[in-house]
PDB file of C-alpha atoms in Angstrom:
ATOM      1  CA  GLN E 914     -51.785  12.981   9.533  1.00 88.00           C
ATOM      2  CA  VAL E 915     -50.267   9.539  10.609  1.00 94.00           C
ATOM      3  CA  GLN E 916     -49.166   8.997  14.117  1.00 96.00           C
ATOM      4  CA  LEU E 917     -46.535   6.348  14.994  1.00 97.00           C
ATOM      5  CA  VAL E 918     -46.680   5.029  18.742  1.00 95.00           C
ATOM      6  CA  GLU E 919     -43.833   2.710  20.028  1.00 96.00           C
ATOM      7  CA  SER E 920     -43.700   0.670  23.346  1.00 94.00           C
ATOM      8  CA  GLY E 921     -41.690  -2.122  24.875  1.00 95.00           C
ATOM      9  CA  GLY E 922     -38.217  -0.421  25.773  1.00 93.00           C
ATOM     10  CA  GLY E 923     -36.560  -0.892  29.067  1.00 96.00           C
ATOM     11  CA  LEU E 924     -33.022  -2.137  31.018  1.00 97.00           C
ATOM     12  CA  VAL E 925     -32.128  -5.573  30.449  1.00 97.00           C
ATOM     13  CA  GLN E 926     -29.475  -7.630  31.061  1.00 97.00           C
ATOM     14  CA  PRO E 927     -26.730  -8.979  29.019  1.00 97.00           C
ATOM     15  CA  GLY E 928     -28.572 -12.126  27.400  1.00 97.00           C
ATOM     16  CA  GLY E 929     -31.915 -11.266  27.757  1.00 97.00           C
ATOM     17  CA  SER E 930     -34.551 -10.410  25.510  1.00 98.00           C
ATOM     18  CA  LEU E 931     -37.048  -7.342  24.473  1.00 98.00           C
ATOM     19  CA  ARG E 932     -40.076  -7.195  22.202  1.00 98.00           C
ATOM     20  CA  LEU E 933     -40.841  -3.480  20.919  1.00 98.00           C
ATOM     21  CA  SER E 934     -44.078  -2.588  19.290  1.00 98.00           C
ATOM     22  CA  CYS E 935     -45.227   0.050  16.867  1.00 98.00           C
ATOM     23  CA  ALA E 936     -48.846   1.056  15.710  1.00 97.00           C
ATOM     24  CA  ALA E 937     -49.561   3.243  13.429  1.00 97.00           C
ATOM     25  CA  SER E 938     -52.789   5.225  13.090  1.00 96.00           C
ATOM     26  CA  GLY E 939     -54.432   8.296  10.735  1.00 94.00           C
ATOM     27  CA  SER E 940     -54.965   8.840   7.256  1.00 91.00           C
ATOM     28  CA  ILE E 941     -53.347   5.666   5.429  1.00 92.00           C
ATOM     29  CA  LEU E 942     -53.976   3.888   2.477  1.00 91.00           C
ATOM     30  CA  SER E 943     -50.871   1.448   2.861  1.00 93.00           C
ATOM     31  CA  ILE E 944     -47.310   0.584   4.054  1.00 95.00           C
ATOM     32  CA  PRO E 945     -44.966  -0.434   2.327  1.00 96.00           C
ATOM     33  CA  THR E 946     -42.435  -0.376   4.905  1.00 97.00           C
ATOM     34  CA  MET E 947     -41.987  -0.366   8.718  1.00 97.00           C
ATOM     35  CA  GLY E 948     -38.902  -1.109  10.404  1.00 98.00           C
ATOM     36  CA  TRP E 949     -36.383  -0.307  13.101  1.00 98.00           C
ATOM     37  CA  TYR E 950     -34.114   2.222  13.308  1.00 98.00           C
ATOM     38  CA  ARG E 951     -31.403   3.174  16.596  1.00 98.00           C
ATOM     39  CA  GLN E 952     -28.985   6.097  17.583  1.00 98.00           C
ATOM     40  CA  ALA E 953     -26.698   5.757  20.416  1.00 97.00           C
ATOM     41  CA  PRO E 954     -25.110   8.391  22.206  1.00 93.00           C
ATOM     42  CA  GLY E 955     -22.663  10.303  19.652  1.00 94.00           C
ATOM     43  CA  LYS E 956     -23.337   8.070  16.886  1.00 96.00           C
ATOM     44  CA  GLN E 957     -25.587   8.336  13.673  1.00 97.00           C
ATOM     45  CA  ARG E 958     -28.858   6.734  13.514  1.00 97.00           C
ATOM     46  CA  GLU E 959     -28.458   3.456  11.860  1.00 98.00           C
ATOM     47  CA  LEU E 960     -30.798   0.793  10.350  1.00 98.00           C
ATOM     48  CA  VAL E 961     -32.016  -2.058  12.567  1.00 98.00           C
ATOM     49  CA  ALA E 962     -34.400  -4.233  10.291  1.00 98.00           C
ATOM     50  CA  ILE E 963     -37.287  -3.625   7.774  1.00 98.00           C
ATOM     51  CA  MET E 964     -39.816  -5.086   6.639  1.00 97.00           C
ATOM     52  CA  SER E 965     -41.933  -4.677   3.499  1.00 96.00           C
ATOM     53  CA  SER E 966     -45.719  -5.440   3.223  1.00 93.00           C
ATOM     54  CA  ASP E 967     -44.925  -8.520   0.699  1.00 92.00           C
ATOM     55  CA  GLY E 968     -42.806  -9.803   3.861  1.00 93.00           C
ATOM     56  CA  THR E 969     -39.146  -8.846   2.374  1.00 97.00           C
ATOM     57  CA  THR E 970     -36.959  -8.745   5.295  1.00 98.00           C
ATOM     58  CA  ASN E 971     -33.413  -6.918   5.341  1.00 98.00           C
ATOM     59  CA  TYR E 972     -30.502  -6.606   8.777  1.00 98.00           C
ATOM     60  CA  ALA E 973     -28.064  -5.183   9.814  1.00 98.00           C
ATOM     61  CA  ASP E 974     -25.424  -7.128  10.401  1.00 98.00           C
ATOM     62  CA  SER E 975     -24.639  -6.924  13.505  1.00 97.00           C
ATOM     63  CA  VAL E 976     -28.221  -8.358  14.830  1.00 98.00           C
ATOM     64  CA  LYS E 977     -28.649 -10.999  12.384  1.00 98.00           C
ATOM     65  CA  GLY E 978     -29.584 -13.842  13.880  1.00 97.00           C
ATOM     66  CA  ARG E 979     -30.161 -12.435  17.389  1.00 98.00           C
ATOM     67  CA  PHE E 980     -33.266 -10.228  16.165  1.00 98.00           C
ATOM     68  CA  THR E 981     -36.407 -10.843  14.236  1.00 98.00           C
ATOM     69  CA  ILE E 982     -39.015  -8.118  12.655  1.00 98.00           C
ATOM     70  CA  SER E 983     -42.809  -9.454  11.935  1.00 97.00           C
ATOM     71  CA  ARG E 984     -45.363  -6.937  11.084  1.00 96.00           C
ATOM     72  CA  ASP E 985     -49.275  -7.231  11.311  1.00 95.00           C
ATOM     73  CA  ASN E 986     -50.806  -5.549   8.457  1.00 93.00           C
ATOM     74  CA  ALA E 987     -54.434  -5.504   9.239  1.00 93.00           C
ATOM     75  CA  LYS E 988     -53.493  -3.442  12.586  1.00 95.00           C
ATOM     76  CA  ASN E 989     -50.679  -1.534  11.032  1.00 95.00           C
ATOM     77  CA  THR E 990     -48.196  -2.865  13.732  1.00 97.00           C
ATOM     78  CA  VAL E 991     -44.734  -3.597  13.127  1.00 97.00           C
ATOM     79  CA  TYR E 992     -42.401  -5.858  16.038  1.00 98.00           C
ATOM     80  CA  LEU E 993     -39.136  -6.222  16.875  1.00 98.00           C
ATOM     81  CA  GLN E 994     -37.937  -9.000  18.726  1.00 98.00           C
ATOM     82  CA  MET E 995     -34.433  -8.957  20.121  1.00 98.00           C
ATOM     83  CA  ASN E 996     -32.700 -12.030  21.816  1.00 98.00           C
ATOM     84  CA  SER E 997     -29.277 -12.271  23.290  1.00 98.00           C
ATOM     85  CA  LEU E 998     -28.915  -8.384  23.964  1.00 98.00           C
ATOM     86  CA  LYS E 999     -25.476  -7.166  24.183  1.00 97.00           C
ATOM     87  CA  PRO E1000     -24.503  -4.130  25.795  1.00 97.00           C
ATOM     88  CA  GLU E1001     -23.635  -2.168  21.784  1.00 97.00           C
ATOM     89  CA  ASP E1002     -27.261  -2.859  21.319  1.00 98.00           C
ATOM     90  CA  THR E1003     -28.046  -0.083  23.882  1.00 98.00           C
ATOM     91  CA  ALA E1004     -30.044   3.217  22.311  1.00 98.00           C
ATOM     92  CA  VAL E1005     -32.212   4.792  21.358  1.00 98.00           C
ATOM     93  CA  TYR E1006     -34.801   3.299  18.916  1.00 98.00           C
ATOM     94  CA  TYR E1007     -36.974   4.233  16.125  1.00 98.00           C
ATOM     95  CA  CYS E1008     -39.578   2.983  14.452  1.00 98.00           C
ATOM     96  CA  ASN E1009     -40.417   4.366  10.931  1.00 98.00           C
ATOM     97  CA  ALA E1010     -43.102   3.495   8.368  1.00 97.00           C
ATOM     98  CA  ARG E1011     -43.124   4.675   5.070  1.00 97.00           C
ATOM     99  CA  VAL E1012     -46.817   5.246   4.495  1.00 96.00           C
ATOM    100  CA  ARG E1013     -48.996   6.037   1.079  1.00 94.00           C
ATOM    101  CA  ARG E1014     -51.684   8.290   2.017  1.00 91.00           C
ATOM    102  CA  GLY E1015     -53.567  11.057  -0.046  1.00 88.00           C
ATOM    103  CA  PHE E1016     -55.419  11.255  -3.068  1.00 88.00           C
ATOM    104  CA  PHE E1017     -52.334  10.647  -5.338  1.00 90.00           C
ATOM    105  CA  ALA E1018     -51.323   7.986  -2.786  1.00 86.00           C
ATOM    106  CA  ALA E1019     -48.091   9.806  -2.207  1.00 93.00           C
ATOM    107  CA  GLU E1020     -45.256   8.358  -0.009  1.00 94.00           C
ATOM    108  CA  TYR E1021     -44.249   9.722   3.007  1.00 95.00           C
ATOM    109  CA  ASP E1022     -41.953   9.050   5.894  1.00 96.00           C
ATOM    110  CA  TYR E1023     -43.094   8.951   9.088  1.00 97.00           C
ATOM    111  CA  TRP E1024     -41.048   7.988  12.838  1.00 97.00           C
ATOM    112  CA  GLY E1025     -41.758   7.398  16.349  1.00 96.00           C
ATOM    113  CA  GLN E1026     -40.627   9.120  19.202  1.00 95.00           C
ATOM    114  CA  GLY E1027     -38.084   6.301  20.067  1.00 96.00           C
ATOM    115  CA  THR E1028     -37.819   3.971  22.735  1.00 97.00           C
ATOM    116  CA  GLN E1029     -35.065   3.460  25.141  1.00 97.00           C
ATOM    117  CA  VAL E1030     -33.079   0.280  24.892  1.00 98.00           C
ATOM    118  CA  THR E1031     -30.363  -0.645  27.336  1.00 98.00           C
ATOM    119  CA  ALA E1032     -28.719  -3.763  27.712  1.00 97.00           C
ATOM    120  CA  SER E1033     -26.445  -3.689  30.861  1.00 95.00           C
ATOM    121  CA  SER E1034     -25.540  -5.357  33.954  1.00 93.00           C
TER     122      SER E1034
END
């Protein structure tokens, strides 16, 4: 099996910064993509940022220029540096990893437990 363990959420004033981390462990051949999603109360889960193993990134328009995703492939870890946080960034943030595992190198999606990020004065 595969586990994703997140850390780094919390309460910050608008304009502040936070850094999220997510480490994958278990029976893993490779991780083609790792990323972050978020879900605010009463809203659907949405993509925040995603990064492939070759370094290609994709960001939601609402976070471009403020958030930066990075990966340490050797540690199977993805990070999300969040700067200039706004109240509308408040949500539960979920780590996602598309993992290749098993004899046939099939791909599976895994999710972290979620971490609360709150930007409020």
